[in-house]
Short mmCIF file of C-alpha atoms and ligand atoms in Angstrom, two decimals:
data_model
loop_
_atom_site.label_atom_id
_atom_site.label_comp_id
_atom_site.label_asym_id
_atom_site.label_seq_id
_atom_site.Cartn_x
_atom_site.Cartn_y
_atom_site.Cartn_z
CA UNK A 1 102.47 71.00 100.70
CA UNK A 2 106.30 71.72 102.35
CA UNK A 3 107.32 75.18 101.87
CA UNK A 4 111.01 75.27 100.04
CA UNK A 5 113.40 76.33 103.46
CA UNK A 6 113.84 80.31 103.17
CA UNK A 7 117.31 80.86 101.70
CA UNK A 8 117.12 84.31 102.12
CA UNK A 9 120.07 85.60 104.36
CA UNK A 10 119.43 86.03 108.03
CA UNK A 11 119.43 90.21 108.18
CA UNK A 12 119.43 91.97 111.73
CA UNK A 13 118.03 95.67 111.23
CA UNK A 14 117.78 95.98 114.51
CA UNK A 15 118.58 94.40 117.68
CA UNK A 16 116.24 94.73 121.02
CA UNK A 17 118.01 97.19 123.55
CA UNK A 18 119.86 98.56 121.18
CA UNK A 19 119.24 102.49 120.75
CA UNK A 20 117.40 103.78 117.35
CA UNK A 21 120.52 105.46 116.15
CA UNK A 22 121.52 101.38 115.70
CA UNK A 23 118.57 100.54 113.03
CA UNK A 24 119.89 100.01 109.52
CA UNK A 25 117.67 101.34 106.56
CA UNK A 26 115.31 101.30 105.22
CA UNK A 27 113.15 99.70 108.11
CA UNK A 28 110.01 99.97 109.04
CA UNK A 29 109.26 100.99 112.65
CA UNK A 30 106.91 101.37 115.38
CA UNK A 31 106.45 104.16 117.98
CA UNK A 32 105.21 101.87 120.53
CA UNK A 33 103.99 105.10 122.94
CA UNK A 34 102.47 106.86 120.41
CA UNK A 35 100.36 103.49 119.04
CA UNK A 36 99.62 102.32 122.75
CA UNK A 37 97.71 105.77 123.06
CA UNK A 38 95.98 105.30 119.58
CA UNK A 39 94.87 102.16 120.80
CA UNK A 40 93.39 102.91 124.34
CA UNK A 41 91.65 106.23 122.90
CA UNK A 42 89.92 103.99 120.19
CA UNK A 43 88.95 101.36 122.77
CA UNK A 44 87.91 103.75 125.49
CA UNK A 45 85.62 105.67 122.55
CA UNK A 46 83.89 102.58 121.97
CA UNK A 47 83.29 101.69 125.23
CA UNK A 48 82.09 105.29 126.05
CA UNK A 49 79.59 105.14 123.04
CA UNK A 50 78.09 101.36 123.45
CA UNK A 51 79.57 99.96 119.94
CA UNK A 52 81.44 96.86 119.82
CA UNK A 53 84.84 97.56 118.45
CA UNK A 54 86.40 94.89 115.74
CA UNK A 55 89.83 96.46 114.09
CA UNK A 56 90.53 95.77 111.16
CA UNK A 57 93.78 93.66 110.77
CA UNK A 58 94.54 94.28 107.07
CA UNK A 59 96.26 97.10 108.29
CA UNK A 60 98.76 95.65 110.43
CA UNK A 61 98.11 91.75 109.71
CA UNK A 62 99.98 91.02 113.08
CA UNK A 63 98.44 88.52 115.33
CA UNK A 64 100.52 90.13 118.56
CA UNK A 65 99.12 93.56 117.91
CA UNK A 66 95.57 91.81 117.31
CA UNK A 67 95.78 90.29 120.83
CA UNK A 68 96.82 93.63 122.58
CA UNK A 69 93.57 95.52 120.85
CA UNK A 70 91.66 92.43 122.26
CA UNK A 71 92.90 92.63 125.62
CA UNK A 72 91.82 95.94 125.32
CA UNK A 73 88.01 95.56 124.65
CA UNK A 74 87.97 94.67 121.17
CA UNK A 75 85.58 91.69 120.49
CA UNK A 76 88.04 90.19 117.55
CA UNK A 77 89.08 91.10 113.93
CA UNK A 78 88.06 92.05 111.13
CA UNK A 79 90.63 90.76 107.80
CA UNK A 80 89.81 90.46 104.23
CA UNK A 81 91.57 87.35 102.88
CA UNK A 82 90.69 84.03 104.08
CA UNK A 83 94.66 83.26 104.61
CA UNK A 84 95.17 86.64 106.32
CA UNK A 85 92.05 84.68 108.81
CA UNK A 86 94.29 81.65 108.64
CA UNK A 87 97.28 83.41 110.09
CA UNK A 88 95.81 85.23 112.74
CA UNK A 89 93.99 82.00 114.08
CA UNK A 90 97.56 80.35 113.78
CA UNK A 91 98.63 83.17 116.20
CA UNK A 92 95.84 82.45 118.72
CA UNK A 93 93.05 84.86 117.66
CA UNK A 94 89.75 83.11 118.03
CA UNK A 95 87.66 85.98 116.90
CA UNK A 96 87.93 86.87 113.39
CA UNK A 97 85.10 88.46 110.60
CA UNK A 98 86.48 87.99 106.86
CA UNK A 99 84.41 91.34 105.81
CA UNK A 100 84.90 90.11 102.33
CA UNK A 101 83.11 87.82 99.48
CA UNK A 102 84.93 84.60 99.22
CA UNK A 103 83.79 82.50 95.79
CA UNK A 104 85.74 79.91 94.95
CA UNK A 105 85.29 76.77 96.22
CA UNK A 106 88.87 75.99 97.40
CA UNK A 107 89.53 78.81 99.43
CA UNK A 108 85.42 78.35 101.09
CA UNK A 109 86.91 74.67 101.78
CA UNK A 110 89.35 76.54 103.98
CA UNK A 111 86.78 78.89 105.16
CA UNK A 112 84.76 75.79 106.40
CA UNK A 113 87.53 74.30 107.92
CA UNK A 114 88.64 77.68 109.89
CA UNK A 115 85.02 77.79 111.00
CA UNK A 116 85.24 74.35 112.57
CA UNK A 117 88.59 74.82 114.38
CA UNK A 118 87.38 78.19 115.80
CA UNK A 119 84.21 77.01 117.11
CA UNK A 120 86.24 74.08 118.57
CA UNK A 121 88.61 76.79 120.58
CA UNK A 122 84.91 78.51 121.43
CA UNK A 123 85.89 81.48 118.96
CA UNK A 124 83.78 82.10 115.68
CA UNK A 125 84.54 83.02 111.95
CA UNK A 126 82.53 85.21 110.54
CA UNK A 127 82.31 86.12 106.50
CA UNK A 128 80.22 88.29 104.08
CA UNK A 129 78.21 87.48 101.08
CA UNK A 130 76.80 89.59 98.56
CA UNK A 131 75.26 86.90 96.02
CA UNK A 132 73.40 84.32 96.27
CA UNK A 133 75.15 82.34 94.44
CA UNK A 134 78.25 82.86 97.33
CA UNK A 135 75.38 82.11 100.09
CA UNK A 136 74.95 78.38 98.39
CA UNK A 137 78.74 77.81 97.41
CA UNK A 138 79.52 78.69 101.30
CA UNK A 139 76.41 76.16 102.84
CA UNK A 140 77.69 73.38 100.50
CA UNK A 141 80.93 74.33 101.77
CA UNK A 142 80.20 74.34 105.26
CA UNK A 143 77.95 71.04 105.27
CA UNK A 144 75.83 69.72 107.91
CA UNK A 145 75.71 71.17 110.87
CA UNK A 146 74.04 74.07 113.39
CA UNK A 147 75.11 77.48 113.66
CA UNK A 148 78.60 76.76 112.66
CA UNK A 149 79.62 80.39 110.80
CA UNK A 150 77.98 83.39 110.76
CA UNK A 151 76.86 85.50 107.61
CA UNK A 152 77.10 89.00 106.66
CA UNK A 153 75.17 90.50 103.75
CA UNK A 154 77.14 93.08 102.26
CA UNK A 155 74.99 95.96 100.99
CA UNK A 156 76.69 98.68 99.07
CA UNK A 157 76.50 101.92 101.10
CA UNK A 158 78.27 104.29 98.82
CA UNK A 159 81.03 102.87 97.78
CA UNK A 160 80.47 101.07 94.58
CA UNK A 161 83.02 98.29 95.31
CA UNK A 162 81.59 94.96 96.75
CA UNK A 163 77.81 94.68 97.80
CA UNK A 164 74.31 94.61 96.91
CA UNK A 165 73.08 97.46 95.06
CA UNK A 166 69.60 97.86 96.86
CA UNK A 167 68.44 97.86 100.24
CA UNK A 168 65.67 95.72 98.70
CA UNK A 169 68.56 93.26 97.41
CA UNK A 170 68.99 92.56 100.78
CA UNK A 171 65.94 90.26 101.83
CA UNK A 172 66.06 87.48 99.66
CA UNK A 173 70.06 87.34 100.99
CA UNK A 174 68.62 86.85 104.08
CA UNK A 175 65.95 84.17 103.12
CA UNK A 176 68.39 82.21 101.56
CA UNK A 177 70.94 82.40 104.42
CA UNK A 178 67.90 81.48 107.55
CA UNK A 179 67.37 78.59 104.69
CA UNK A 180 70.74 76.68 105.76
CA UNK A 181 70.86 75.59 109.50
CA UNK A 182 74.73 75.84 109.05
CA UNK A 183 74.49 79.53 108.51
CA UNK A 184 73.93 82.13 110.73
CA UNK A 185 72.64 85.34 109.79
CA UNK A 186 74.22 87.79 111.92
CA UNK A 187 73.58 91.25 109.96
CA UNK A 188 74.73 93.44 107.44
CA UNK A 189 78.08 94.67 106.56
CA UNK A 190 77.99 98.49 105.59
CA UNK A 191 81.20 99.71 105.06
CA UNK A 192 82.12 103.30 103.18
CA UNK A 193 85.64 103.32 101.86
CA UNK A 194 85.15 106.44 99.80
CA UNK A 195 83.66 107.97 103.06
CA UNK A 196 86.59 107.66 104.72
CA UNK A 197 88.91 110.30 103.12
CA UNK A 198 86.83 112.95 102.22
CA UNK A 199 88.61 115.70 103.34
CA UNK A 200 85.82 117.61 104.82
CA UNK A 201 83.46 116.77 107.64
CA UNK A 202 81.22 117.81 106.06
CA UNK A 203 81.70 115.57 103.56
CA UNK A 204 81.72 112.57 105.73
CA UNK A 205 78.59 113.50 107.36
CA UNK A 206 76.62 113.98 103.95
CA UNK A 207 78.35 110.37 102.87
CA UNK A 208 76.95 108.84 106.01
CA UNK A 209 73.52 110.18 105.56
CA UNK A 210 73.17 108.01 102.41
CA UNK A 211 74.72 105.36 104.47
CA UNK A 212 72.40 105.21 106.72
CA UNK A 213 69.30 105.68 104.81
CA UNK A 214 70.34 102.54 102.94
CA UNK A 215 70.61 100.90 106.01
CA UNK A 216 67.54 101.70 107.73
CA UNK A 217 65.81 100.76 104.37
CA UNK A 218 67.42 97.24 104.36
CA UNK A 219 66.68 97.03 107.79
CA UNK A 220 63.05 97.70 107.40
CA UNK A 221 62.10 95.40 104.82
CA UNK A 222 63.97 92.25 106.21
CA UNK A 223 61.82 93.09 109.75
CA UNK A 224 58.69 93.05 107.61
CA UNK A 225 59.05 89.77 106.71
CA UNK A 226 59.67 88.98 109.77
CA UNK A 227 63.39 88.31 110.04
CA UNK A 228 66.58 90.14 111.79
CA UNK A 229 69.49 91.86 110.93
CA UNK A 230 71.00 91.77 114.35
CA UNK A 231 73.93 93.47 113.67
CA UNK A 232 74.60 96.21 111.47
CA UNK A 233 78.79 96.46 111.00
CA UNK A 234 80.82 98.81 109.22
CA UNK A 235 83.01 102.34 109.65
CA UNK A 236 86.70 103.31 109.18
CA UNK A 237 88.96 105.67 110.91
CA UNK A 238 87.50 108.65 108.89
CA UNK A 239 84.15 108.19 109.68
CA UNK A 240 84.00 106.07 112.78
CA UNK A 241 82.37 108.83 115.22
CA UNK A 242 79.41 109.36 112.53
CA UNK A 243 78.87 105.00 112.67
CA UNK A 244 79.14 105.59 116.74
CA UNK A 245 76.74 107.76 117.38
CA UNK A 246 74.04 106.81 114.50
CA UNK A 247 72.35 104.47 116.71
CA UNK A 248 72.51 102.09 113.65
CA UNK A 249 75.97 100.57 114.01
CA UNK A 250 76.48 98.22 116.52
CA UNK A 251 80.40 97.67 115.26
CA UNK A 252 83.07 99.39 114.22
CA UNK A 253 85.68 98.17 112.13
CA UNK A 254 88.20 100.94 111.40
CA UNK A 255 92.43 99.68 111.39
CA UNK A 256 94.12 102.85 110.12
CA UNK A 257 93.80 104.45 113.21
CA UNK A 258 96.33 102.25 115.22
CA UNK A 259 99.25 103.76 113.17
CA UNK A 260 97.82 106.05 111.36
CA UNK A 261 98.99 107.77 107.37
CA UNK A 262 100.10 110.85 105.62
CA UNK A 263 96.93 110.51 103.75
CA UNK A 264 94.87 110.32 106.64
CA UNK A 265 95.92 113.27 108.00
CA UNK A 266 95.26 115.30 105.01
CA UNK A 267 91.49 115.02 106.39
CA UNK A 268 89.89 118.25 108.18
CA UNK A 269 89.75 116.77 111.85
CA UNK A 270 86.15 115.93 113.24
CA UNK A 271 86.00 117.15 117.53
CA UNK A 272 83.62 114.47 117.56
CA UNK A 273 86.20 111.47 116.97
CA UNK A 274 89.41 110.88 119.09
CA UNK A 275 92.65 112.24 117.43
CA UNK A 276 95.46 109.89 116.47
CA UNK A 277 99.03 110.44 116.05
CA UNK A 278 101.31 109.26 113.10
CA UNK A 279 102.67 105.69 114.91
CA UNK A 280 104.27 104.18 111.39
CA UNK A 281 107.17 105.02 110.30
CA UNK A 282 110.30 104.20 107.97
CA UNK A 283 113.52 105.19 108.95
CA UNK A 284 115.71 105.86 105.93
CA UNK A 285 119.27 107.68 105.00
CA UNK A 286 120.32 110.51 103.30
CA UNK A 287 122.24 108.56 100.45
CA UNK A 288 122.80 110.82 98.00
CA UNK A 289 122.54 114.68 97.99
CA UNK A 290 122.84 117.46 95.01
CA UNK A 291 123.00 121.22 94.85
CA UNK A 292 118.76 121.29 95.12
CA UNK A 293 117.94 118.17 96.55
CA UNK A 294 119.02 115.26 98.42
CA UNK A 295 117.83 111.56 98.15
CA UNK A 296 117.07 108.60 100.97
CA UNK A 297 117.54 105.36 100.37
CA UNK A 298 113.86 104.13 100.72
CA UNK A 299 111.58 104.38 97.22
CA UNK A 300 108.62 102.38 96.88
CA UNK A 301 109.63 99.54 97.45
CA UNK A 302 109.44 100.10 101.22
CA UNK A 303 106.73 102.20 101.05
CA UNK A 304 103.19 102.68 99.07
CA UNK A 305 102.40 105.53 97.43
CA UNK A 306 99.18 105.28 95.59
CA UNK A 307 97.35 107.10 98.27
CA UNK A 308 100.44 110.34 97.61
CA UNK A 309 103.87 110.32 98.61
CA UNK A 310 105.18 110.43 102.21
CA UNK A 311 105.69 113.23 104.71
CA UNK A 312 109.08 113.75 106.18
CA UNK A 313 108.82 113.57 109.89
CA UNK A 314 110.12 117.01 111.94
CA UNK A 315 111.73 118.46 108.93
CA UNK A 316 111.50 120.96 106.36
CA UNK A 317 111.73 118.71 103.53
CA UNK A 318 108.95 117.54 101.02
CA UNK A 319 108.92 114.48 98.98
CA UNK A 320 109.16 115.32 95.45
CA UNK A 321 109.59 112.15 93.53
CA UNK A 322 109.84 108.49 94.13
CA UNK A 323 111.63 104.80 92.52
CA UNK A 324 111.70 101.42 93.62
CA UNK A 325 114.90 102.55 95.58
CA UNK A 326 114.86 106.01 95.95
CA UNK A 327 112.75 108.72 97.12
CA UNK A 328 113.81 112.48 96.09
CA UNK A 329 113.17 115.31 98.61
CA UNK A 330 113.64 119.25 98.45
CA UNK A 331 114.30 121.99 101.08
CA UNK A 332 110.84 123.98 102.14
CA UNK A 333 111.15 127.43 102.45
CA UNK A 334 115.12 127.77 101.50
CA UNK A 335 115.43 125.15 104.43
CA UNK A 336 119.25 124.00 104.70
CA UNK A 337 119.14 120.21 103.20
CA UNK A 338 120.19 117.58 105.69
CA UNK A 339 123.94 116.41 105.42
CA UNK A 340 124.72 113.32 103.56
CA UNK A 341 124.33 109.88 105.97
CA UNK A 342 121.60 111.28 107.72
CA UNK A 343 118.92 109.12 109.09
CA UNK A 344 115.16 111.11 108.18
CA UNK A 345 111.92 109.41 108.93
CA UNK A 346 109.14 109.12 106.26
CA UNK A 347 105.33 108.96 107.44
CA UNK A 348 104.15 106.71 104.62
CA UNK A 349 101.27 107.53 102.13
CA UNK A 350 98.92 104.62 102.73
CA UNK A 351 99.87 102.95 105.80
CA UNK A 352 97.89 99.02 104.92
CA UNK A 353 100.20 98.24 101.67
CA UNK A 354 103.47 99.63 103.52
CA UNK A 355 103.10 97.31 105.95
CA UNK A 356 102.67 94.25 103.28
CA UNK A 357 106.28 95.09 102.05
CA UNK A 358 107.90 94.35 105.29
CA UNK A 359 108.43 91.25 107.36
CA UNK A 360 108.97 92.77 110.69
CA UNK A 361 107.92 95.87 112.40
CA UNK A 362 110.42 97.13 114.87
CA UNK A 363 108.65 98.34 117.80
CA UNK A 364 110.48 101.59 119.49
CA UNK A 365 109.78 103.57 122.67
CA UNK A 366 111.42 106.76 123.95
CA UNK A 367 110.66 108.57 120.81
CA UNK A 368 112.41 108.26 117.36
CA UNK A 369 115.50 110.49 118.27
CA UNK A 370 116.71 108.94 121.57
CA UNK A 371 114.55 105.79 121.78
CA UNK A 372 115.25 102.02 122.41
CA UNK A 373 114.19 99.69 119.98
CA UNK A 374 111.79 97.47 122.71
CA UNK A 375 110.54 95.04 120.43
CA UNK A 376 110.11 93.16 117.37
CA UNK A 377 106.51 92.46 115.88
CA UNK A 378 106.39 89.89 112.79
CA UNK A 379 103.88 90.89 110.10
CA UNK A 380 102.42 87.07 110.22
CA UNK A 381 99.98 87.80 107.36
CA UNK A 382 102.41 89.70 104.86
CA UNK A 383 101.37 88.73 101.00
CA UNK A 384 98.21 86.74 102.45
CA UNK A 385 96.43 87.63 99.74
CA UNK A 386 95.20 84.90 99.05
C1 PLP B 1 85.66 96.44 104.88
C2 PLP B 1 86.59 97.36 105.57
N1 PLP B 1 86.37 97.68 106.86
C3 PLP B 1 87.19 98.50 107.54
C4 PLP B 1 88.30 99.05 106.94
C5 PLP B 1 89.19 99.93 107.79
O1 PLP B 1 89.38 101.19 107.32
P1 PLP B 1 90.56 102.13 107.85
O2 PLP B 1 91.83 101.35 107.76
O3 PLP B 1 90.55 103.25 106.90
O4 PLP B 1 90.23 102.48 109.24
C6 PLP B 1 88.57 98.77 105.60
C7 PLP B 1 89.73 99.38 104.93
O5 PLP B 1 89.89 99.44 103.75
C8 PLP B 1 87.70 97.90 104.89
O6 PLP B 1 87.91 97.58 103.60
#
């Protein structure tokens, strides 16, 4: 089908060289130095500790940034929607796990096809299933053929979202999959959510333990009848360090980390996992200001709040309220409030769904106060979710 040509006028938020005092609001932006060092400490952890590390692109559903954490170790992505796969392939990622059920037989057409064109570049697609019904609808799918995707059996690990309930669910998943030459069973997909912001360690750890009891369970049976689970994939940037050093997880698949969220940071830190700075940003203006408060001209229509409303960046100011337009911010501690027209930069909520809302990410470096705007990044799969 031809897409209808994009009417929308041609808007330049920001121009490459020019200096960050130049970006118009709201816009979303990128510290480039402070997500370059989120990147290498996440790739150097996994190297250090033996996992293979597959981001999750959800988060920043870029295919540029997707190549630069490959070119730094990672094996390939992780998305959840099979067009969010379809746009990173279209940006040259040959790598990519859809760590998601897919049922309908439309959108596993397109599944099969992606699985073809990727083993024809010498990449792979990868995708989960949690039914057995899903395991037949994708072999009819995929057709004839040896080897040509490879299968994930979902088992739910805490979570309650997507999954099989048991660990003894998970065998005749696995019979059914070795059944269809076209398949590949390549493991189990264990992934938390929940687990990842519990604000405690402690928490975490306890959350894991389950996790990983339900693992080795599913593990065990499928070896007793005499098949393998060769790969056991999961974690998020909450719990990553617990997945790394199990000795179970042979994967991790976290994506916050790269930029990083206000909610996020709410969580006690765990020593054992790398530390990541706030990389995400919107820069916004001081529109409108009253006798208590003043208000910027970002609401949520720029950024999510459903994970709690952003931080302000550097400055005594907390967010008290928020519209599709407008967010509403008050002085902390009899703070003086900032002067009408001036620019203040919110650390979002939930970093994934910000990112959805925008079409580019401006990519900065020399700091937010006197940096240079070095770069733009397109968010290729923004409203894939399909
Ligand atoms: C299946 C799966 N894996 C990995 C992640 C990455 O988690 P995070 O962005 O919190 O690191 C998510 C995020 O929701 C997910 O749904």
């Amino acid at each position: 089908m031809k897409s209808a040509p994009d009417t929308r006028p041609a808007r330049l938020q920001a121009l490459v060289g020019h200096g960050v005092a130049a970006i118009d609001t709201p816009a979303l932006v990128i510290d480039l130095d402070a997500m370059e060092r989120n990147l290498q400490r996440m790739a150097d952890y996994a190297k250090a500790h033996g996992v293979r590390l597959r981001p999750h692109a959800k988060m920043h559903k870029s295919a540029a940034l997707s190549l630069r954490q490959m070119h730094a170790g990672a094996v390939g992505m992780c998305v959840q929607k099979t067009s969010e796969a379809e746009a990173l392939a279209a940006g040259g990622v040959h790598d990519i796990y859809i760590s998601n059920e897919v049922i309908a037989p439309a959108k596993l057409a397109r599944v099969a096809r992606l699985a073809r064109t990727l083993q024809a570049r010498g990449g792979r697609l990868a995708i989960a299933v949690d039914h057995r019904q899903g395991v037949e609808a994708l072999a009819q799918a995929i057709g004839a053929g040896a080897n040509v995707i490879d299968v994930f059996i979902e088992l739910d690990v805490g979570q309650r979202r997507c999954g099989v309930a048991e660990p003894a669910d998970v065998l005749p998943l696995a019979q059914a999959i070795s059944s269809h030459p076209a398949l590949r069973l390549a493991g189990l997909q264990a992934y938390n959510g929940r687990a990842q912001h519990l604000r405690t360690v402690a928490e975490r750890r306890t959350a894991l333990d389950e996790v990983l009891a339900r693992v080795r369970e599913a593990r065990r049976l499928v070896e007793a009848a005499g098949l393998a689970l060769p790969l056991v994939t999961g974690a998020g940037s909450g719990t990553f360090g617990l997945e790394a050093s199990s000795g179970v997880f042979g994967e991790l698949q976290a994506g916050s980390y790269l930029f990083m969220d206000a909610d996020y940071a709410r969580n006690e830190a765990d020593p054992a996992q790398p530390a990541f700075e706030h990389a995400l940003y919107v820069k916004t203006q001081v529109m409108s200001v009253s006798a208590g408060h003043v208000v910027v001209d970002a609401g949520h229509k720029s950024h999510a709040i459903e994970s709690g409303l952003p931080r302000v960046y550097g400055e005594a100011l907390e967010a008290t309220g928020c519209n599709d337009e407008h967010t509403t911010l008050r002085a902390l501690d009899g703070a003086p409030l900032p002067a009408l027209g001036s620019a203040l930069w919110l650390i979002p909520g939930h970093c994934d769904p910000t990112v959805n809302l925008h079409d580019w990410l401006i990519g900065v470096r020399g700091g937010l106060q006197a940096g240079t705007v070095a770069e733009l990044i397109r968010v290729d799969a923004r409203g894939c979710l399909d």
